[in-house]
Amino acid sequence: MTKQNKKHTANSKRNTQSTRKGSIDPVTANVIQGALENIAIEMGYKLMRMSYSSIIRESEDFGAAIIDNKCQQLCESRHSTPLQSGPIPGYVRGVKKLLSGRGEKINPGDVIIHNSAYHGASHGPDVAFLVPVFYKNKLAGFSVTTAHHLDIGALSPGSCGIVDAMDAYAEGLQFKALKVYDKGKRNQPMWQFLHDNIRAPDLVVGDMEAQIAACRIGAERYLELIESYGQKTVEAASEELMSYSERLMRSAISDLPDGSYQAEGHVDGFLDDPDRRHYKIAVEVLVNGSNMTVDLSGTSLQCDDRPINMPLEGTVDCAIWLTIRSILLDSTRYGHIPQNSGLIRPINIIAPEGTLANPKFPAPTIARFVSGNIVADTLMKALSKAVPNKVSAGVGNLKVVAFSGLKEGSHWVHMDIHEGSYGGRYGKDAMDAVDTLYANTRNNPIEDIESHLPLRVSRYELRNDSSSSGKWRGGIGSIREVTFLEDSFISIEGDGHAFKPWGYAGGKRGKPAKVVLHKNDTTKIALPSMMPNRAVQAGESITLTGTCGGGYGNPLQRNPQQVKSDIADGFVSTNTAKKEYGVILNKDGDVDITATEKVRKKLQLKN
Amino acid sequence: MKLIGVDVGGTFTDLIITDTGTKNTHIHKVPTTPDDPSVGVTRGILELCKYSNVLANQIDHVFHGTTIATNAVLEYEGSETGMITNQGYRDILHIGRHQRPENYSIMQDIPWQSQPLVARRNRLTVKERITPPDGKVLTELDQLGVKKAAKEFKKRGIKSIAVCFLFSYINPNHEEAAKKIINEIYPEAFVTTSAKVAPQFREFERFTTAAMNAFIGPKVRDYVQMLEQRLKKSGLNADLHIMGSNGGVATAQTVSDLPVITLLSGPAAGVLGGAWSAARAAKRKVITFDVGGTSADIGIVIDGQYSEATSRDTWIGGYPVLVPMIDIGTIGAGGGSIAHVDKGGAFKVGPKSSGSKPGPACYLRGGKLPTVTDANLSLGRLDPENFLGGEMRLDRTIADKVINSLAKELGIKKNEAAEGILTIINSNMANAIRAKTVQKGLDPREFSLVSFGGAGPLHGAEVADMLNIPEVIIPPYPGITSAEGLLTTDLKYDQIKTEFQVNNKLDLKRLNRDFKELSQSLFEQYKADGISASKVKQFRFGDLRYVGQGYELRVPISDGILNKKNIEKVWSAFHKQHQQEYGHFFADSPIEIVNIRLTGVGIMPKISAPKVKKKGTINAAIIKIAPTVFRINKKLKTIDTKFYDRNCLPIDKIVRGPAIILQKDTTTVVPPNWTAKADKSANLILTKINPK
């Protein structure tokens, strides 16, 4: 399959800003938009509440969307994480292509499972279920959910931290557009096969059933919508909705000065393997009127036998769309904008085949999570040159740890996402200890983890004196320590150990992450950010120290009163205050204005 | 007995008095006094007494709905708060669930980080650790550390302290011990413990709830004391009860200790008021629909029982709070919602509202943008001469003008734009109702919509039409339904305990023991209020989920000792509810009881049904005939429409739509294909002709 220099949209060359077409009145368009969004919200709501594994219900690592018969996304669940809903049109394209290649037809009553990263899926564990919607015996669209599953039968337990998978086959089961229901009939051998090849099958298969139930609700509602308004009206409203989103995006792109904006970022890779580490992500943004091209040429070549590669469709494209949208159409400023395929029409992505950002089958991709976040971060860095007031400084990347063990013959698996943090922003300090960029999951309550798993979360708090200095300070990573109450296994899929998040305009660079294993024999072992499954003993613990984002602007310009407040909160030590902010406190703990001015002048000269 | 209900809103304080003996009821409205609402409340009560010929000292009960706690949170104006928590876990309040509120925003603020309820400097830690499942102590409480922290807070002048330890919902001893130490060292401090406020698992949410209680505590306590003093000075000896978010009232003392229970009290009273009107009309299934200037609140009441929000869905000001609340859906849609064409060229209405200041353009108070009220006026549905009983004039020319300029921008005709505004806002409201009905397996066609608030009766029928709801009920005083609701409530307290028991290895003994303990603490609470156990009704519930799930459903549990046989009913009720809510159930999955709950209801005196004795003819109720605009068979038509005075409508006589029915506090629109009749329940009942 060739994706080189692929134009993602047929009409991306259109320079003139499209205006609203007269085919639907604005009131009906609005009413149908509301109805469509309501459908996606309901799907997401129900999936989240029905599902079993914490990665879906707590981390909200799932997506739900309605797709029209041209594979365009009409709406997505607001609950979902962007990396899940974004790829859904690609899943549907992949399914259609595979089925027609095999000469199979889509029929009413079918339910299709799909997870092929080389056919639109984000990566193997993000399994989609598609329920086709038929109106008057013709395919009118699809109701689709995706969800990150706990385990899909890879070489080691869990679906994160499979960082030693040497190809797509080692990553677990590959579902290439298979029917789990055929014309309404349950394909029992297929379900048995799932049950037999997945660890913790009760949870995983339960979640799959929940996905299908949510899809069916969406399909039913979409059909009701078509029945009450007529297919033509719904299609016209959908088209208007998409061109509406497109107009907003085009208008935002038009506000940028034409030109080229470039940046580079780096991914740790496998730090304990000199041949497979320090990967480069290169981004060039070309703005031309209301069109934007994001060119990743110059990005490192793919890693043939370790799963850090990113599917172009499903990961790289989503990371790019999400970043552009979050910066140019920031929902804090623009309010809620319907997420649909119109938003991406003005954006064209170039990623040469054979690179990290467009790998060739069967290069493994399962651990593409953290590299995709660097694509997003590097794109933001490039855009910082065009819209400095709308970006954050470098984002501290995150990490997933898979915990597992065997209890009474069956597996327990738990995936803990250890958050990173954002960089400082124009006029605002950073967001501390949050999930970042294209991921937006939720952590698990300590009280839930300890009540249900042989783990103790023995520490969870912010790093002290770690915020990167800036006029607006960088985000603070957290420290999370987990003690094993039984002999278990862990694996790690993460980033942020080798490279510091970028500072902006005089802001200091961020602080890297680390992981330490405390052995029972009191030795400490520093673990790399990517680590395949390894055994640990009861009583041992790991300490995860999260990445701190970069600072924004010259720290010498930070309001000294704010620095005083940071000292009180332990975000900054008096020493850092003096050395990096040039702020001196007197004996009473107030800002010594004269001394501060003096030190600041001296530091200014030194810079 | 003489009862007063007083509900403080943003602009007006609404009051109602009822005599349970004579069944006489009077209503009153005074301007709210935002700096100290107790001034307006007291003034309103005294005026209402005078106006209804009752002496202040004859009042038995005052039921009060207040937003003092809510506003303190929304405006981030509480006390500087301290926290004592576990060493190693200082920043649970800051990290939260590590999720950003917005998916697509770099510049967003995270409320608990940008506006922390407790600043990090005031989060002091001590050694302590309890472990699940049985609350075993892993690390003893560092009592010296608590002493030091208490002294430090005293030194810093911090008057409110939250004590928050992990797993305190299983074993609250350390939190209680810490509280005792603080009380000894610093007796004037307001101390909140997390297990007392919300004895449920999920530490971020529980700690936040405790921190919020601490944050608003002193302010609410001072307000309640101030109000009690003012009332006493004015010669009132009545018992003061305050509305809680759970749909019941609590004593002034309880609210002073646990102000978080009042966070959603305003909308809760509305649901009760709506439910009361529907109950009089003998309706079993009801959607309450309370539409004001900026927002619409939606509640579901079935057989007199309102649904409660699950503990994961209760938020205020962007912070999660784990307190029992009536399940109320709120949407930014009301009379003041602004219509506009946005950057992408789409026609939008709301959620921005012109509020009461400057208000809709037709108020002539400086509002320049077209609102829903302007659209209603422009289409002739509001009578400019008869708004608020003629107390306020509306300017139709201005309404036409602002809508005309919107129409030009959209390239459509003025009336299309005006009617479009209504269609869009109605559709937004219908979607919000769908979320609470269709999406939860409830069929709106089986429900009546009780439509109230200043703007509810204007929109009720058309919203009902969109949902195929066949019937709309307009209460007698739609503008003060919340105050009325206050006179229908009971003294209601909730007890909760996290249980974590699975049905395939259920410890029935423990379950029965825990219910008994809850029951005992409930009785103690009532005893403190002077109510004996025999007068308290108890209702038991469980929060259940399939093992592995993260969201629970609330299932009723019958009274008495639970045994192997009757517990089966609980499991089957859960399967059934799961099927109804989500359209699916898992027959083979084990079920976990996450929390058990006990709700106590201490019966309070209530308002009785209003008297109705209206005779006469429909024609005699006609005030005027004027053109109004409705959509009939997809086309806009201008129709000469009769305007009626609601007070003159005879009982059980049918008014055919289109018609407009006027009364002092609202206007009711009866669209074509709908009829209206004044009912002996004192409601106005709108009925769809040929319902689907």
CSV table of C-alpha atoms in Angstrom, one decimal, chain A residues 381-603:
chain,number,residue,atom,x,y,z
A,381,LYS,CA,6.7,24.0,18.1
A,382,ALA,CA,6.6,24.8,14.3
A,383,LEU,CA,3.3,26.7,14.7
A,384,SER,CA,4.7,28.6,17.7
A,385,LYS,CA,6.5,30.7,15.0
A,386,ALA,CA,3.2,31.7,13.4
A,387,VAL,CA,0.9,32.0,16.5
A,388,PRO,CA,3.1,32.4,19.6
A,389,ASN,CA,0.2,33.5,21.7
A,390,LYS,CA,-1.8,30.3,21.1
A,391,VAL,CA,0.7,27.5,21.9
A,392,SER,CA,2.3,26.1,25.0
A,393,ALA,CA,6.0,25.6,25.3
A,394,GLY,CA,7.2,22.0,25.0
A,395,VAL,CA,5.0,19.3,26.4
A,396,GLY,CA,6.3,16.7,28.8
A,397,ASN,CA,5.6,13.3,27.3
A,398,LEU,CA,3.8,10.5,29.2
A,399,LYS,CA,4.1,6.8,29.9
A,400,VAL,CA,2.0,3.7,30.2
A,401,VAL,CA,2.9,0.9,32.6
A,402,ALA,CA,1.3,-2.4,32.2
A,403,PHE,CA,1.0,-4.4,35.4
A,404,SER,CA,-0.1,-8.1,35.3
A,405,GLY,CA,0.0,-11.3,37.1
A,406,LEU,CA,-1.6,-14.7,37.4
A,407,LYS,CA,-4.1,-15.4,40.1
A,408,GLU,CA,-5.8,-18.7,40.4
A,409,GLY,CA,-5.0,-19.6,36.8
A,410,SER,CA,-6.4,-16.4,35.3
A,411,HIS,CA,-4.7,-13.2,34.3
A,412,TRP,CA,-5.1,-9.8,35.9
A,413,VAL,CA,-4.0,-6.9,33.8
A,414,HIS,CA,-3.9,-3.3,34.6
A,415,MET,CA,-2.6,-0.4,32.6
A,416,ASP,CA,-1.7,2.8,34.4
A,417,ILE,CA,-1.1,5.9,32.3
A,418,HIS,CA,1.4,8.1,34.0
A,419,GLU,CA,0.7,11.6,32.9
A,420,GLY,CA,3.2,14.2,31.6
A,421,SER,CA,2.6,18.0,31.7
A,422,TYR,CA,2.2,21.0,29.4
A,423,GLY,CA,4.5,23.9,28.8
A,424,GLY,CA,3.9,27.5,29.9
A,425,ARG,CA,1.5,29.6,27.8
A,426,TYR,CA,1.1,33.2,26.8
A,427,GLY,CA,-0.4,34.9,29.8
A,428,LYS,CA,-0.8,31.6,31.7
A,429,ASP,CA,1.1,29.1,33.7
A,430,ALA,CA,1.1,25.5,32.4
A,431,MET,CA,-1.3,22.7,33.1
A,432,ASP,CA,0.5,20.4,35.6
A,433,ALA,CA,0.3,16.6,35.7
A,434,VAL,CA,-2.3,16.0,33.0
A,435,ASP,CA,-2.6,13.7,30.1
A,436,THR,CA,-1.3,15.5,27.0
A,437,LEU,CA,-2.1,16.5,23.5
A,438,TYR,CA,-3.8,13.7,21.5
A,439,ALA,CA,-4.5,11.7,24.6
A,440,ASN,CA,-6.9,12.7,27.3
A,441,THR,CA,-7.4,9.8,29.5
A,442,ARG,CA,-8.2,9.6,33.2
A,443,ASN,CA,-6.2,8.0,36.0
A,444,ASN,CA,-7.6,5.3,38.2
A,445,PRO,CA,-8.4,6.2,41.8
A,446,ILE,CA,-5.9,4.8,44.2
A,447,GLU,CA,-8.8,3.5,46.2
A,448,ASP,CA,-10.1,1.6,43.2
A,449,ILE,CA,-6.7,0.1,42.3
A,450,GLU,CA,-5.9,-1.1,45.8
A,451,SER,CA,-9.4,-2.5,46.3
A,452,HIS,CA,-9.2,-4.7,43.3
A,453,LEU,CA,-5.6,-5.4,42.4
A,454,PRO,CA,-2.5,-6.7,44.4
A,455,LEU,CA,-0.9,-3.3,44.1
A,456,ARG,CA,-0.3,-0.4,46.5
A,457,VAL,CA,0.0,3.1,45.1
A,458,SER,CA,2.5,4.2,47.8
A,459,ARG,CA,3.0,7.7,46.6
A,460,TYR,CA,1.3,10.2,44.2
A,461,GLU,CA,2.1,13.8,44.3
A,462,LEU,CA,3.8,16.6,42.3
A,463,ARG,CA,7.6,16.9,42.0
A,464,ASN,CA,9.0,19.6,44.2
A,465,ASP,CA,11.0,22.5,42.8
A,466,SER,CA,10.6,21.2,39.3
A,467,SER,CA,8.6,23.7,37.3
A,468,SER,CA,10.6,25.0,34.4
A,469,SER,CA,11.3,28.7,34.8
A,470,GLY,CA,9.6,31.2,32.5
A,471,LYS,CA,7.6,34.3,32.5
A,472,TRP,CA,4.8,31.7,32.6
A,473,ARG,CA,6.1,28.6,34.3
A,474,GLY,CA,6.2,25.1,32.8
A,475,GLY,CA,4.0,22.3,34.0
A,476,ILE,CA,5.0,20.0,36.9
A,477,GLY,CA,5.1,16.3,36.5
A,478,SER,CA,4.0,13.9,39.2
A,479,ILE,CA,5.7,11.2,41.1
A,480,ARG,CA,3.9,7.9,41.3
A,481,GLU,CA,5.2,5.0,43.3
A,482,VAL,CA,3.6,1.6,43.0
A,483,THR,CA,4.4,-1.3,45.4
A,484,PHE,CA,3.8,-4.9,44.3
A,485,LEU,CA,1.9,-6.9,46.9
A,486,GLU,CA,2.4,-10.2,44.9
A,487,ASP,CA,4.9,-11.4,42.4
A,488,SER,CA,3.9,-9.7,39.2
A,489,PHE,CA,5.0,-8.5,35.8
A,490,ILE,CA,5.5,-5.0,34.4
A,491,SER,CA,6.3,-3.5,31.1
A,492,ILE,CA,6.7,0.1,30.1
A,493,GLU,CA,5.8,2.1,27.0
A,494,GLY,CA,7.0,5.7,27.4
A,495,ASP,CA,9.1,8.6,26.5
A,496,GLY,CA,10.7,11.7,28.0
A,497,HIS,CA,13.9,10.3,29.5
A,498,ALA,CA,16.5,11.5,27.0
A,499,PHE,CA,15.2,14.9,25.7
A,500,LYS,CA,14.0,17.9,27.5
A,501,PRO,CA,10.8,19.6,26.4
A,502,TRP,CA,11.5,22.9,24.6
A,503,GLY,CA,11.3,26.2,26.3
A,504,TYR,CA,9.8,29.2,24.4
A,505,ALA,CA,11.2,32.6,24.0
A,506,GLY,CA,13.7,32.5,26.9
A,507,GLY,CA,11.7,30.0,29.0
A,508,LYS,CA,13.8,27.2,30.4
A,509,ARG,CA,13.6,23.7,28.9
A,510,GLY,CA,11.6,21.2,30.8
A,511,LYS,CA,12.8,18.3,33.1
A,512,PRO,CA,13.0,14.8,31.9
A,513,ALA,CA,11.2,11.8,33.4
A,514,LYS,CA,12.7,8.6,34.9
A,515,VAL,CA,11.7,5.3,36.3
A,516,VAL,CA,13.4,3.5,39.1
A,517,LEU,CA,12.8,-0.1,40.3
A,518,HIS,CA,13.4,-0.6,44.0
A,519,LYS,CA,14.5,-4.2,44.4
A,520,ASN,CA,14.0,-6.2,47.6
A,521,ASP,CA,17.7,-6.4,48.0
A,522,THR,CA,17.6,-2.6,48.3
A,523,THR,CA,19.3,-2.0,45.0
A,524,LYS,CA,17.8,0.5,42.7
A,525,ILE,CA,17.7,0.0,39.0
A,526,ALA,CA,17.0,2.8,36.5
A,527,LEU,CA,14.6,1.5,33.9
A,528,PRO,CA,14.4,2.8,30.3
A,529,SER,CA,11.3,4.5,29.0
A,530,MET,CA,10.5,1.5,26.8
A,531,MET,CA,10.8,-1.8,28.6
A,532,PRO,CA,9.5,-5.2,27.6
A,533,ASN,CA,7.7,-7.4,30.1
A,534,ARG,CA,9.8,-8.2,33.2
A,535,ALA,CA,9.1,-10.1,36.4
A,536,VAL,CA,9.0,-8.3,39.8
A,537,GLN,CA,8.7,-9.6,43.3
A,538,ALA,CA,6.2,-9.0,46.0
A,539,GLY,CA,7.6,-6.1,48.2
A,540,GLU,CA,9.4,-4.4,45.3
A,541,SER,CA,8.3,-1.1,44.0
A,542,ILE,CA,8.7,1.3,41.0
A,543,THR,CA,8.9,5.1,41.2
A,544,LEU,CA,7.8,6.9,38.1
A,545,THR,CA,8.9,10.6,37.9
A,546,GLY,CA,6.9,12.5,35.3
A,547,THR,CA,8.1,14.9,32.7
A,548,CYS,CA,7.9,18.6,33.3
A,549,GLY,CA,7.0,20.9,30.4
A,550,GLY,CA,9.0,23.9,29.2
A,551,GLY,CA,8.8,27.4,30.4
A,552,TYR,CA,7.4,30.3,28.3
A,553,GLY,CA,9.1,33.6,28.1
A,554,ASN,CA,12.0,35.1,30.1
A,555,PRO,CA,11.8,34.1,33.8
A,556,LEU,CA,13.3,37.5,34.7
A,557,GLN,CA,10.1,39.0,33.6
A,558,ARG,CA,7.9,36.9,35.9
A,559,ASN,CA,6.1,39.0,38.5
A,560,PRO,CA,8.2,38.6,41.6
A,561,GLN,CA,5.0,38.3,43.7
A,562,GLN,CA,4.1,35.3,41.7
A,563,VAL,CA,7.5,33.8,42.3
A,564,LYS,CA,7.0,34.4,46.0
A,565,SER,CA,3.8,32.5,45.7
A,566,ASP,CA,5.5,29.7,43.8
A,567,ILE,CA,8.0,29.4,46.6
A,568,ALA,CA,5.2,29.1,49.2
A,569,ASP,CA,3.7,26.3,47.2
A,570,GLY,CA,7.0,24.5,46.7
A,571,PHE,CA,6.9,24.8,43.0
A,572,VAL,CA,10.1,26.8,43.1
A,573,SER,CA,12.9,26.7,45.7
A,574,THR,CA,14.4,29.9,47.1
A,575,ASN,CA,17.6,28.9,45.3
A,576,THR,CA,15.9,28.5,41.9
A,577,ALA,CA,14.1,31.8,42.5
A,578,LYS,CA,17.4,33.5,43.0
A,579,LYS,CA,19.3,31.7,40.2
A,580,GLU,CA,16.7,31.6,37.5
A,581,TYR,CA,14.1,34.2,38.4
A,582,GLY,CA,16.4,36.7,40.1
A,583,VAL,CA,14.0,37.0,42.9
A,584,ILE,CA,15.2,37.5,46.5
A,585,LEU,CA,13.0,37.2,49.5
A,586,ASN,CA,13.8,39.0,52.7
A,587,LYS,CA,13.7,37.6,56.2
A,588,ASP,CA,9.9,38.1,56.5
A,589,GLY,CA,9.4,36.1,53.3
A,590,ASP,CA,8.5,39.1,51.2
A,591,VAL,CA,10.1,40.1,48.0
A,592,ASP,CA,13.2,42.2,48.5
A,593,ILE,CA,12.6,44.7,45.7
A,594,THR,CA,16.0,46.3,45.7
A,595,ALA,CA,17.9,43.1,45.9
A,596,THR,CA,15.7,41.5,43.2
A,597,GLU,CA,16.2,44.4,40.8
A,598,LYS,CA,19.9,44.2,41.3
A,599,VAL,CA,20.1,40.4,40.8
A,600,ARG,CA,17.8,40.6,37.8
A,601,LYS,CA,20.0,43.2,36.1
A,602,LYS,CA,23.0,41.1,36.7
A,603,LEU,CA,21.3,38.0,35.3
